[in-house]
Amino acid sequence: MSDLHERSPRSETQLLRLATAGSVDDGKSTLVGRLLFDTKSVLADQIDAVTRASVDKGLSTPDLSLLVDGLRAEREQGITIDVAYRYFATPRRSFVLADTPGHVQYTRNTVSGASTAQLVILLVDARKGVISQTRKHAAVLSLLGVPKLVLAVNKIDLVEDPATVFANISAEFNSLTRSLGWSSDDVLEIPVSALHGDNVAERSQNTPYYDGPTLIEHLESVPVDAEPHRVGLRFPVQYVIRPRTSEFPDYRGYAGQIAAGETRPGDEVVILPSGVRTTVERIDTADGELDAAHAGRSVTIVLADDVDVSRGDVIASATGAPEPLGEFDATVCWLAEKPLRPGARLLLKHGTKTTQAIVGSLSERLDEQELSSDPNPESLELNEIGRISVRVADPIVADDYTVNRHTGSFLLIDPAGGNTLAAGLVGDALSGIELGNRV
């Protein structure tokens, strides 16, 4: 652990958003606990409690999964949400980790946790290799456009011929990820033992066949880009600020979070869907005015002209602005017990806008195990992925998901109960997958 704290200074720190995915009993809880422990991101009293609990269970070493399972038990009692976010740091980077359940019926949680991830750690048990749930998770992660992927081949210490097992799993996984659209530079396989810490923070002498980085070294150094595909300003208006006070009698600002691009005072912008053009007069925050604001920043934009702007509208760069969509194709992951059928009347939430929607045709269903396509299915069942057409009552201002993840995603919602029914991606995200057996 010593060299972990002797690396580059804190000034080089940057944030990496990552998520974990995997099957039940593949050791994900232990790996997450190991990451927290090895980066010294847990308090001493937590370690003491885990040590005492481990001794009570008859274990000679601390069961690091208990650092995670305590929260998971709370979630099962309905105290917290299904996806738990954990925070840790090294001298090089800070990390936000979305820890998702491994059960197959909780694919929706994988979708939620990975939707904003720049990297996902996908675990497999070395004794089981790539299984159906691994293939499902990989297909979902590909559709979500996750840029970087790590396959952690866990419990490598429990197989008789680890070098051969690791080579075979890596070869199978490489074939799968290439079919799903990743390049070899974006995927790394690492043999680990989360229980003993092999190749997590420290290089292991037990894996002489592996000469790559440890998991933490890779997380610290992997190149990531918050906006791999550059688009102009996309600013969904969340709230119109009109104080009407003696101090600010005529103030009109538009508050929200920049979804993509950047803006500066003087930039020409267009209000969508109306198409009215104006310029940015200034950018306000609670801490004062800004000279520029980038994606992810929450700001209030003041425009030079008194134009009609409401919640749900989008302020976009005048150059390269997207066309408002009244009807479009999309790829969805269906998350409800009741099947999706053509003609369903739902609510669609995109950014800060919610509108009525009708599902038209179901043109394709993905078989993520065979990487094949089933054309014109009658329905989409729970956790199935397919391509549909959607018609909305009020146009939405969206980019294709392959161009921008934030402005190309939406939710389908039950209008009666308000439950989320599907996660959707504008455009044909399935086109990036090499599908066979088309009939």
Short mmCIF file of C-alpha atoms in Angstrom, two decimals:
data_model
loop_
_atom_site.label_atom_id
_atom_site.label_comp_id
_atom_site.label_asym_id
_atom_site.label_seq_id
_atom_site.Cartn_x
_atom_site.Cartn_y
_atom_site.Cartn_z
CA MET A 1 0.00 0.00 0.00
CA SER A 2 2.92 2.35 0.50
CA ASP A 3 3.28 3.44 -3.13
CA LEU A 4 -0.44 4.22 -3.30
CA HIS A 5 0.22 7.32 -1.22
CA GLU A 6 3.47 8.32 -2.93
CA ARG A 7 2.01 9.14 -6.33
CA SER A 8 1.34 12.43 -8.08
CA PRO A 9 0.16 15.40 -6.02
CA ARG A 10 -3.40 16.27 -5.23
CA SER A 11 -3.42 19.06 -7.83
CA GLU A 12 -3.70 16.44 -10.57
CA THR A 13 -6.84 14.95 -9.07
CA GLN A 14 -9.80 14.55 -11.39
CA LEU A 15 -13.14 12.86 -10.96
CA LEU A 16 -13.95 9.45 -12.45
CA ARG A 17 -17.52 8.16 -12.36
CA LEU A 18 -17.63 4.39 -12.33
CA ALA A 19 -20.05 1.58 -11.60
CA THR A 20 -19.87 -2.08 -10.74
CA ALA A 21 -21.89 -4.86 -12.34
CA GLY A 22 -21.90 -8.62 -12.06
CA SER A 23 -23.80 -11.70 -11.04
CA VAL A 24 -24.86 -12.92 -7.62
CA ASP A 25 -22.02 -14.32 -5.46
CA ASP A 26 -19.23 -13.21 -7.78
CA GLY A 27 -17.59 -11.26 -4.93
CA LYS A 28 -18.68 -7.77 -5.91
CA SER A 29 -19.37 -6.73 -2.31
CA THR A 30 -15.90 -7.89 -1.28
CA LEU A 31 -14.27 -6.06 -4.19
CA VAL A 32 -16.06 -2.80 -3.39
CA GLY A 33 -15.13 -3.22 0.27
CA ARG A 34 -11.53 -3.88 -0.76
CA LEU A 35 -11.44 -0.68 -2.87
CA LEU A 36 -12.72 1.33 0.08
CA PHE A 37 -10.30 -0.34 2.50
CA ASP A 38 -7.19 -0.13 0.32
CA THR A 39 -7.77 3.57 -0.45
CA LYS A 40 -8.27 4.27 3.27
CA SER A 41 -11.81 5.50 2.61
CA VAL A 42 -13.40 3.93 5.69
CA LEU A 43 -13.24 5.09 9.27
CA ALA A 44 -11.30 3.20 11.93
CA ASP A 45 -14.45 2.38 13.91
CA GLN A 46 -15.98 0.82 10.78
CA ILE A 47 -12.94 -1.39 10.35
CA ASP A 48 -13.10 -2.34 14.03
CA ALA A 49 -16.76 -3.28 13.71
CA VAL A 50 -16.06 -5.38 10.61
CA THR A 51 -13.13 -7.09 12.34
CA ARG A 52 -15.25 -7.99 15.37
CA ALA A 53 -18.07 -9.28 13.18
CA SER A 54 -15.58 -11.36 11.17
CA VAL A 55 -14.11 -12.90 14.32
CA ASP A 56 -17.63 -13.77 15.46
CA LYS A 57 -18.10 -15.59 12.14
CA GLY A 58 -14.90 -17.57 12.75
CA LEU A 59 -12.84 -15.76 10.10
CA SER A 60 -9.13 -15.09 10.49
CA THR A 61 -9.18 -11.96 8.29
CA PRO A 62 -11.72 -9.10 8.06
CA ASP A 63 -14.68 -9.81 5.77
CA LEU A 64 -14.59 -6.61 3.75
CA SER A 65 -17.96 -7.34 2.15
CA LEU A 66 -19.48 -6.31 5.47
CA LEU A 67 -18.48 -2.72 4.67
CA VAL A 68 -21.04 -2.90 1.86
CA ASP A 69 -23.58 -5.48 2.96
CA GLY A 70 -24.65 -3.42 5.95
CA LEU A 71 -26.01 -0.80 3.59
CA ARG A 72 -27.42 -3.46 1.28
CA ALA A 73 -29.40 -4.94 4.17
CA GLU A 74 -30.82 -1.49 4.84
CA ARG A 75 -31.83 -1.16 1.20
CA GLU A 76 -33.66 -4.48 1.36
CA GLN A 77 -35.66 -3.03 4.24
CA GLY A 78 -36.62 -0.08 2.08
CA ILE A 79 -34.47 2.44 3.95
CA THR A 80 -32.28 3.52 1.02
CA ILE A 81 -32.38 3.32 -2.76
CA ASP A 82 -31.36 0.29 -4.81
CA VAL A 83 -28.21 1.87 -6.21
CA ALA A 84 -25.76 2.96 -3.50
CA TYR A 85 -23.17 5.59 -4.33
CA ARG A 86 -19.80 5.33 -2.63
CA TYR A 87 -16.95 7.81 -2.63
CA PHE A 88 -13.22 7.19 -2.39
CA ALA A 89 -10.02 8.82 -3.54
CA THR A 90 -6.34 8.33 -4.22
CA PRO A 91 -3.70 11.04 -4.64
CA ARG A 92 -4.38 11.01 -8.40
CA ARG A 93 -8.15 10.87 -8.63
CA SER A 94 -11.45 11.06 -6.82
CA PHE A 95 -14.09 8.45 -7.57
CA VAL A 96 -17.87 8.18 -7.43
CA LEU A 97 -18.86 4.51 -7.57
CA ALA A 98 -22.40 3.34 -8.27
CA ASP A 99 -22.80 -0.03 -6.57
CA THR A 100 -25.64 -1.97 -8.18
CA PRO A 101 -27.31 -5.26 -7.15
CA GLY A 102 -26.36 -8.39 -9.05
CA HIS A 103 -29.71 -10.16 -9.29
CA VAL A 104 -31.01 -10.64 -12.82
CA GLN A 105 -34.38 -9.09 -11.96
CA TYR A 106 -32.59 -5.84 -11.09
CA THR A 107 -31.22 -5.10 -14.56
CA ARG A 108 -32.96 -1.72 -14.22
CA ASN A 109 -30.55 -0.90 -11.39
CA THR A 110 -27.59 -1.65 -13.63
CA VAL A 111 -29.10 0.71 -16.21
CA SER A 112 -29.51 3.41 -13.57
CA GLY A 113 -26.05 3.02 -12.08
CA ALA A 114 -24.19 2.81 -15.39
CA SER A 115 -26.10 5.54 -17.23
CA THR A 116 -23.61 8.25 -16.16
CA ALA A 117 -20.54 6.02 -15.70
CA GLN A 118 -17.33 6.68 -17.59
CA LEU A 119 -16.07 3.20 -16.68
CA VAL A 120 -17.72 0.03 -15.43
CA ILE A 121 -16.06 -2.81 -13.51
CA LEU A 122 -17.78 -6.02 -14.61
CA LEU A 123 -17.05 -8.99 -12.37
CA VAL A 124 -17.01 -12.67 -13.20
CA ASP A 125 -16.23 -15.62 -10.95
CA ALA A 126 -13.11 -17.34 -12.34
CA ARG A 127 -14.73 -20.71 -11.61
CA LYS A 128 -17.78 -19.88 -13.74
CA GLY A 129 -16.39 -17.62 -16.46
CA VAL A 130 -18.58 -15.58 -18.81
CA ILE A 131 -22.19 -16.54 -18.06
CA SER A 132 -25.55 -15.36 -19.40
CA GLN A 133 -25.79 -12.51 -16.89
CA THR A 134 -22.33 -11.33 -17.96
CA ARG A 135 -23.50 -11.18 -21.56
CA LYS A 136 -26.69 -9.34 -20.59
CA HIS A 137 -24.75 -6.78 -18.56
CA ALA A 138 -22.22 -6.28 -21.36
CA ALA A 139 -25.03 -5.72 -23.90
CA VAL A 140 -26.71 -3.18 -21.62
CA LEU A 141 -23.42 -1.37 -21.00
CA SER A 142 -22.74 -1.24 -24.73
CA LEU A 143 -26.15 0.26 -25.44
CA LEU A 144 -25.60 2.84 -22.70
CA GLY A 145 -22.39 3.91 -24.42
CA VAL A 146 -20.11 3.25 -21.45
CA PRO A 147 -16.69 4.30 -22.83
CA LYS A 148 -14.39 2.06 -20.75
CA LEU A 149 -14.81 -1.45 -19.37
CA VAL A 150 -12.81 -3.55 -16.90
CA LEU A 151 -13.42 -7.27 -16.53
CA ALA A 152 -12.35 -8.26 -13.03
CA VAL A 153 -11.83 -12.03 -13.08
CA ASN A 154 -12.37 -12.57 -9.36
CA LYS A 155 -11.55 -15.56 -7.14
CA ILE A 156 -8.64 -16.39 -9.43
CA ASP A 157 -6.97 -18.03 -6.41
CA LEU A 158 -9.65 -20.74 -6.35
CA VAL A 159 -8.95 -22.33 -9.74
CA GLU A 160 -6.30 -25.00 -10.42
CA ASP A 161 -4.78 -23.52 -13.58
CA PRO A 162 -5.30 -19.76 -13.20
CA ALA A 163 -3.19 -18.75 -16.21
CA THR A 164 -5.22 -20.90 -18.61
CA VAL A 165 -8.53 -19.95 -17.00
CA PHE A 166 -7.72 -16.24 -17.21
CA ALA A 167 -6.57 -16.53 -20.83
CA ASN A 168 -9.73 -18.40 -21.86
CA ILE A 169 -12.08 -15.98 -20.09
CA SER A 170 -10.23 -13.00 -21.56
CA ALA A 171 -10.44 -14.40 -25.08
CA GLU A 172 -14.17 -15.08 -24.78
CA PHE A 173 -14.82 -11.65 -23.29
CA ASN A 174 -12.74 -9.92 -25.96
CA SER A 175 -14.79 -11.60 -28.68
CA LEU A 176 -17.99 -10.49 -26.96
CA THR A 177 -16.93 -6.87 -26.47
CA ARG A 178 -15.69 -6.52 -30.06
CA SER A 179 -19.12 -7.66 -31.27
CA LEU A 180 -20.69 -5.09 -28.96
CA GLY A 181 -18.67 -2.22 -30.42
CA TRP A 182 -15.75 -1.72 -28.01
CA SER A 183 -12.19 -1.50 -29.25
CA SER A 184 -9.38 -3.42 -27.56
CA ASP A 185 -8.04 -0.13 -26.14
CA ASP A 186 -11.26 0.42 -24.20
CA VAL A 187 -11.38 -2.98 -22.45
CA LEU A 188 -9.00 -4.46 -19.87
CA GLU A 189 -9.13 -7.84 -18.12
CA ILE A 190 -7.50 -8.14 -14.68
CA PRO A 191 -7.16 -11.34 -12.57
CA VAL A 192 -8.00 -10.46 -8.96
CA SER A 193 -8.72 -11.93 -5.59
CA ALA A 194 -10.86 -9.38 -3.80
CA LEU A 195 -10.64 -11.47 -0.62
CA HIS A 196 -6.83 -11.35 -0.46
CA GLY A 197 -6.31 -8.09 -2.35
CA ASP A 198 -4.42 -9.61 -5.29
CA ASN A 199 -4.04 -7.01 -8.09
CA VAL A 200 -6.49 -4.58 -6.49
CA ALA A 201 -4.07 -2.06 -4.97
CA GLU A 202 -0.94 -4.25 -4.89
CA ARG A 203 0.53 -6.34 -7.68
CA SER A 204 0.28 -9.99 -6.80
CA GLN A 205 3.14 -12.48 -6.90
CA ASN A 206 0.49 -15.15 -7.37
CA THR A 207 -0.26 -14.03 -10.96
CA PRO A 208 3.08 -14.12 -12.82
CA TYR A 209 1.18 -14.62 -16.08
CA TYR A 210 -0.30 -11.11 -15.79
CA ASP A 211 1.92 -8.06 -16.33
CA GLY A 212 -0.73 -5.33 -16.55
CA PRO A 213 -1.71 -2.67 -14.00
CA THR A 214 -3.53 -3.27 -10.76
CA LEU A 215 -7.17 -2.27 -10.67
CA ILE A 216 -6.48 0.95 -8.77
CA GLU A 217 -3.55 1.84 -11.05
CA HIS A 218 -5.85 1.46 -14.04
CA LEU A 219 -8.61 3.51 -12.44
CA GLU A 220 -6.11 6.26 -11.68
CA SER A 221 -4.65 6.43 -15.18
CA VAL A 222 -7.37 5.44 -17.65
CA PRO A 223 -8.09 8.37 -20.00
CA VAL A 224 -11.68 9.56 -19.83
CA ASP A 225 -13.59 12.42 -21.38
CA ALA A 226 -16.78 13.77 -19.84
CA GLU A 227 -17.98 14.69 -23.35
CA PRO A 228 -16.39 12.34 -25.89
CA HIS A 229 -18.65 13.72 -28.64
CA ARG A 230 -18.64 17.51 -28.66
CA VAL A 231 -21.92 19.30 -29.25
CA GLY A 232 -22.96 22.89 -28.70
CA LEU A 233 -24.79 24.26 -25.67
CA ARG A 234 -27.75 22.24 -24.41
CA PHE A 235 -29.40 23.92 -21.42
CA PRO A 236 -32.78 22.45 -20.35
CA VAL A 237 -34.64 25.16 -18.42
CA GLN A 238 -35.68 23.88 -15.01
CA TYR A 239 -37.06 27.04 -13.47
CA VAL A 240 -37.86 30.62 -14.52
CA ILE A 241 -36.68 33.09 -11.86
CA ARG A 242 -38.77 36.28 -11.57
CA PRO A 243 -38.22 37.86 -8.09
CA ARG A 244 -40.40 40.96 -8.78
CA THR A 245 -38.87 42.69 -5.76
CA SER A 246 -37.91 46.31 -5.31
CA GLU A 247 -34.26 45.26 -5.67
CA PHE A 248 -34.89 43.12 -8.78
CA PRO A 249 -38.11 44.40 -10.33
CA ASP A 250 -37.33 43.28 -13.89
CA TYR A 251 -34.99 40.34 -13.34
CA ARG A 252 -35.70 37.28 -15.48
CA GLY A 253 -33.29 34.36 -15.34
CA TYR A 254 -33.46 30.77 -16.46
CA ALA A 255 -32.09 28.23 -14.00
CA GLY A 256 -30.91 24.69 -14.69
CA GLN A 257 -27.90 22.48 -15.28
CA ILE A 258 -25.93 22.56 -18.51
CA ALA A 259 -26.43 19.15 -20.12
CA ALA A 260 -23.81 19.58 -22.85
CA GLY A 261 -21.43 22.10 -24.33
CA GLU A 262 -20.58 25.45 -22.84
CA THR A 263 -21.67 29.07 -22.97
CA ARG A 264 -20.29 32.58 -22.45
CA PRO A 265 -21.82 36.04 -22.32
CA GLY A 266 -22.34 37.28 -25.86
CA ASP A 267 -22.98 33.81 -27.34
CA GLU A 268 -25.86 33.59 -29.80
CA VAL A 269 -28.43 31.01 -28.72
CA VAL A 270 -31.77 29.68 -29.89
CA ILE A 271 -34.78 28.85 -27.72
CA LEU A 272 -36.22 25.46 -28.61
CA PRO A 273 -38.74 24.35 -29.68
CA SER A 274 -39.92 27.90 -30.58
CA GLY A 275 -36.79 28.73 -32.62
CA VAL A 276 -36.47 32.31 -31.29
CA ARG A 277 -32.89 33.62 -31.32
CA THR A 278 -31.17 35.88 -28.82
CA THR A 279 -27.84 36.19 -26.99
CA VAL A 280 -26.57 35.37 -23.50
CA GLU A 281 -26.28 38.55 -21.47
CA ARG A 282 -24.70 37.04 -18.37
CA ILE A 283 -24.33 33.84 -16.35
CA ASP A 284 -25.32 34.06 -12.69
CA THR A 285 -24.57 31.71 -9.77
CA ALA A 286 -24.96 31.98 -6.00
CA ASP A 287 -21.28 32.92 -5.89
CA GLY A 288 -21.50 35.64 -8.53
CA GLU A 289 -21.25 35.96 -12.30
CA LEU A 290 -19.21 33.60 -14.48
CA ASP A 291 -17.18 34.30 -17.60
CA ALA A 292 -18.04 30.82 -18.89
CA ALA A 293 -19.98 27.74 -17.83
CA HIS A 294 -19.50 24.15 -18.96
CA ALA A 295 -21.46 20.88 -18.96
CA GLY A 296 -22.45 19.78 -15.47
CA ARG A 297 -22.54 23.31 -14.00
CA SER A 298 -25.79 24.57 -12.47
CA VAL A 299 -26.32 28.21 -13.39
CA THR A 300 -28.89 30.87 -14.14
CA ILE A 301 -28.71 32.30 -17.65
CA VAL A 302 -29.91 35.84 -18.30
CA LEU A 303 -30.77 36.59 -21.94
CA ALA A 304 -30.37 39.89 -23.74
CA ASP A 305 -33.98 39.94 -24.97
CA ASP A 306 -37.31 39.48 -23.23
CA VAL A 307 -38.36 36.25 -24.94
CA ASP A 308 -40.88 33.56 -24.05
CA VAL A 309 -39.05 30.74 -22.24
CA SER A 310 -40.70 28.12 -20.00
CA ARG A 311 -39.69 25.09 -17.98
CA GLY A 312 -38.93 22.24 -20.39
CA ASP A 313 -37.61 24.52 -23.12
CA VAL A 314 -33.96 24.18 -24.16
CA ILE A 315 -31.50 27.01 -24.69
CA ALA A 316 -29.08 25.77 -27.36
CA SER A 317 -26.19 27.09 -29.41
CA ALA A 318 -27.52 28.83 -32.50
CA THR A 319 -25.09 26.83 -34.63
CA GLY A 320 -25.77 23.11 -34.87
CA ALA A 321 -28.93 23.17 -32.78
CA PRO A 322 -30.97 19.96 -32.92
CA GLU A 323 -34.37 19.81 -34.61
CA PRO A 324 -37.26 19.32 -32.16
CA LEU A 325 -38.62 15.78 -32.47
CA GLY A 326 -42.32 14.97 -32.58
CA GLU A 327 -41.76 11.37 -33.67
CA PHE A 328 -38.59 9.31 -33.49
CA ASP A 329 -37.08 5.83 -33.22
CA ALA A 330 -35.53 4.76 -29.96
CA THR A 331 -33.92 1.82 -28.20
CA VAL A 332 -35.46 0.96 -24.82
CA CYS A 333 -34.78 -1.38 -21.94
CA TRP A 334 -38.19 -2.39 -20.57
CA LEU A 335 -38.20 -2.35 -16.76
CA ALA A 336 -41.77 -3.31 -15.81
CA GLU A 337 -43.56 -6.59 -15.13
CA LYS A 338 -46.38 -5.69 -17.50
CA PRO A 339 -45.18 -6.12 -21.12
CA LEU A 340 -44.85 -3.22 -23.54
CA ARG A 341 -47.11 -3.52 -26.59
CA PRO A 342 -47.66 -1.25 -29.59
CA GLY A 343 -50.16 1.52 -28.92
CA ALA A 344 -49.24 1.97 -25.25
CA ARG A 345 -50.02 5.48 -23.99
CA LEU A 346 -47.37 6.63 -21.53
CA LEU A 347 -45.55 9.71 -20.26
CA LEU A 348 -42.11 10.54 -21.62
CA LYS A 349 -39.61 12.47 -19.48
CA HIS A 350 -36.69 14.05 -21.29
CA GLY A 351 -34.52 16.48 -19.36
CA THR A 352 -36.86 18.88 -17.59
CA LYS A 353 -39.77 18.20 -19.95
CA THR A 354 -42.56 15.65 -19.45
CA THR A 355 -45.08 15.01 -22.21
CA GLN A 356 -47.62 12.41 -23.30
CA ALA A 357 -46.34 9.74 -25.66
CA ILE A 358 -47.66 6.86 -27.73
CA VAL A 359 -45.52 3.84 -28.57
CA GLY A 360 -45.91 2.94 -32.24
CA SER A 361 -44.21 -0.10 -33.70
CA LEU A 362 -41.91 -2.59 -31.98
CA SER A 363 -39.48 -3.18 -34.82
CA GLU A 364 -36.77 -5.25 -33.16
CA ARG A 365 -35.91 -7.18 -29.99
CA LEU A 366 -32.33 -7.95 -28.96
CA ASP A 367 -31.26 -11.44 -27.94
CA GLU A 368 -28.23 -10.44 -25.89
CA GLN A 369 -27.12 -14.05 -25.43
CA GLU A 370 -26.85 -14.86 -29.13
CA LEU A 371 -26.33 -11.25 -30.25
CA SER A 372 -29.16 -11.72 -32.70
CA SER A 373 -32.28 -9.78 -33.59
CA ASP A 374 -35.92 -10.84 -33.41
CA PRO A 375 -37.84 -8.59 -35.87
CA ASN A 376 -41.32 -7.23 -35.16
CA PRO A 377 -41.93 -8.81 -31.73
CA GLU A 378 -45.42 -8.68 -30.26
CA SER A 379 -44.15 -7.24 -26.98
CA LEU A 380 -41.16 -6.44 -24.79
CA GLU A 381 -41.01 -8.29 -21.48
CA LEU A 382 -39.23 -7.34 -18.24
CA ASN A 383 -35.52 -6.54 -18.84
CA GLU A 384 -35.80 -7.03 -22.61
CA ILE A 385 -34.19 -4.56 -25.00
CA GLY A 386 -35.75 -3.49 -28.26
CA ARG A 387 -36.22 -0.78 -30.87
CA ILE A 388 -39.49 1.13 -30.96
CA SER A 389 -41.05 4.22 -32.52
CA VAL A 390 -42.42 6.97 -30.28
CA ARG A 391 -44.79 9.87 -30.98
CA VAL A 392 -44.97 12.70 -28.43
CA ALA A 393 -47.62 15.35 -27.83
CA ASP A 394 -45.04 18.11 -27.39
CA PRO A 395 -41.75 17.98 -29.34
CA ILE A 396 -38.58 17.21 -27.40
CA VAL A 397 -35.17 18.72 -28.07
CA ALA A 398 -32.82 15.75 -28.17
CA ASP A 399 -29.60 14.59 -29.75
CA ASP A 400 -29.02 11.04 -30.91
CA TYR A 401 -27.80 9.05 -27.90
CA THR A 402 -24.63 8.03 -29.72
CA VAL A 403 -23.80 11.72 -30.05
CA ASN A 404 -24.57 12.76 -26.48
CA ARG A 405 -25.66 10.47 -23.64
CA HIS A 406 -27.22 13.23 -21.53
CA THR A 407 -29.41 14.81 -24.19
CA GLY A 408 -30.20 11.53 -25.95
CA SER A 409 -31.75 9.66 -23.01
CA PHE A 410 -35.30 9.62 -21.68
CA LEU A 411 -37.68 7.71 -19.42
CA LEU A 412 -41.07 6.20 -20.11
CA ILE A 413 -43.40 6.57 -17.12
CA ASP A 414 -46.70 5.03 -16.09
CA PRO A 415 -49.22 7.91 -16.26
CA ALA A 416 -51.38 6.29 -13.57
CA GLY A 417 -48.85 5.41 -10.87
CA GLY A 418 -45.80 7.45 -11.85
CA ASN A 419 -43.52 4.39 -11.94
CA THR A 420 -40.60 4.29 -14.36
CA LEU A 421 -41.37 1.71 -17.07
CA ALA A 422 -38.39 2.02 -19.43
CA ALA A 423 -35.05 3.66 -19.97
CA GLY A 424 -34.84 4.98 -23.53
CA LEU A 425 -32.11 6.04 -25.94
CA VAL A 426 -32.96 8.31 -28.87
CA GLY A 427 -31.93 6.72 -32.18
CA ASP A 428 -30.87 3.21 -33.11
CA ALA A 429 -28.33 2.30 -30.43
CA LEU A 430 -28.51 -1.31 -31.62
CA SER A 431 -26.72 -0.32 -34.83
CA GLY A 432 -23.40 -0.39 -32.93
CA ILE A 433 -23.81 -4.10 -32.19
CA GLU A 434 -22.91 -6.80 -34.71
CA LEU A 435 -26.24 -8.61 -34.82
CA GLY A 436 -26.69 -11.84 -36.72
CA ASN A 437 -29.58 -14.13 -37.54
CA ARG A 438 -31.78 -11.34 -38.85
CA VAL A 439 -34.89 -12.93 -40.35
#
